[in-house]
Amino acid sequence: EVQLQASGGGLVQAGGSLRLSCAASGFSFSDYGMGWFRQAPGKERVFVTGISRSGSSSDYADSVQGRFTISRDNAKDTLYLQMNTLKPEDTAVYYCAKGQGSSAGMDYWGKGTQVTVSS
């Protein structure tokens, strides 16, 4: 079965950095685009960043452009999110997600990992 296990979240001061990882299993990882979403307290889940199946292209929400970098290691079936210059408004539960393959939508989300940025 498809499994997406996010890790690497924690507490960090504003201006600091964190790297999230997502270990994928149960599907052919390299055949699908992947992404990260987040959900802040009291808000709905929103798109953060996505990456093509080869890792050759990516896109970002305006709120994280220039600060976050998505990457993947297809040999390890692992997705990454490098987060730099973190801000308190980045505080959220972060979820990795699997692309559908035939559209821009996602069909599976991992359990998520908490990122808290203090000021």
XYZ file of C-alpha atoms in Angstrom:
119
model
C 0.000 0.000 0.000
C 1.102 3.572 -0.618
C 2.927 5.004 2.379
C 4.410 8.476 2.803
C 6.303 9.054 6.036
C 7.344 12.638 6.727
C 10.025 13.436 9.287
C 12.399 16.200 10.316
C 9.980 18.693 11.790
C 10.613 20.463 15.051
C 10.980 23.783 16.818
C 13.225 26.432 15.305
C 13.774 30.155 15.793
C 12.800 32.651 13.121
C 15.568 32.898 10.550
C 16.652 29.313 11.085
C 16.486 26.268 8.839
C 15.003 22.787 8.795
C 15.100 19.922 6.332
C 12.105 17.638 6.001
C 12.222 14.160 4.502
C 9.488 11.927 3.140
C 10.146 8.221 2.769
C 7.883 6.729 0.110
C 6.884 3.122 -0.447
C 4.165 1.044 -2.085
C 4.444 2.568 -5.565
C 6.974 3.315 -8.290
C 8.319 6.533 -6.808
C 10.197 7.749 -9.884
C 7.028 7.569 -12.036
C 5.190 10.300 -10.122
C 5.501 13.948 -9.362
C 5.531 14.771 -5.669
C 4.766 17.754 -3.502
C 4.568 19.321 -0.094
C 1.506 20.898 1.487
C 0.996 22.529 4.852
C -1.836 23.297 7.217
C -1.562 26.023 9.826
C -3.777 26.094 12.936
C -7.312 27.122 12.018
C -6.585 27.165 8.279
C -7.052 24.802 5.371
C -4.312 22.748 3.743
C -2.456 24.652 1.033
C 0.115 23.914 -1.634
C 3.742 24.695 -0.816
C 5.846 23.174 -3.590
C 5.883 20.420 -6.198
C 8.499 18.573 -8.228
C 8.403 16.591 -11.449
C 9.106 12.884 -11.486
C 12.684 13.330 -12.693
C 13.379 16.277 -10.417
C 14.119 18.498 -13.402
C 11.384 21.044 -12.700
C 9.606 22.426 -9.672
C 7.261 25.182 -8.594
C 6.610 27.060 -5.374
C 3.947 29.030 -3.609
C 4.751 32.744 -3.598
C 5.004 32.677 0.186
C 8.036 30.350 0.134
C 9.700 31.267 -3.166
C 13.401 31.872 -2.647
C 13.432 30.329 0.824
C 12.361 26.700 0.310
C 13.833 24.104 -2.033
C 12.201 20.819 -2.983
C 14.309 17.897 -4.179
C 14.128 14.153 -4.555
C 16.403 11.136 -4.615
C 14.733 8.538 -6.795
C 17.349 5.922 -5.925
C 16.282 6.217 -2.287
C 12.529 6.782 -2.853
C 12.813 9.922 -0.756
C 11.463 13.458 -1.114
C 13.042 16.445 0.654
C 12.124 19.972 1.601
C 14.904 22.345 2.601
C 13.433 25.311 4.469
C 15.603 28.372 5.054
C 14.966 31.790 6.580
C 11.964 30.419 8.397
C 9.243 32.783 9.571
C 6.598 32.361 12.280
C 3.944 32.188 9.549
C 5.603 28.992 8.290
C 4.364 27.237 11.426
C 2.185 24.346 10.268
C 1.897 20.624 9.876
C 3.734 19.711 6.677
C 2.517 16.850 4.496
C 4.216 15.133 1.592
C 1.944 14.119 -1.251
C 1.954 11.873 -4.315
C 0.872 13.149 -7.715
C -1.950 11.453 -9.630
C 0.145 11.238 -12.765
C -2.533 12.441 -15.204
C -3.397 15.789 -13.614
C -2.041 18.441 -11.278
C -3.871 16.896 -8.350
C -2.558 14.664 -5.605
C -4.074 11.360 -4.559
C -2.212 10.468 -1.343
C -0.944 12.478 1.595
C 1.361 11.384 4.373
C 0.595 11.758 8.053
C 2.590 14.980 8.380
C 5.274 16.477 10.585
C 4.967 19.560 12.791
C 7.105 22.620 12.109
C 7.008 25.388 14.696
C 8.862 28.664 14.176
C 9.263 30.898 17.198
C 9.908 34.641 17.220
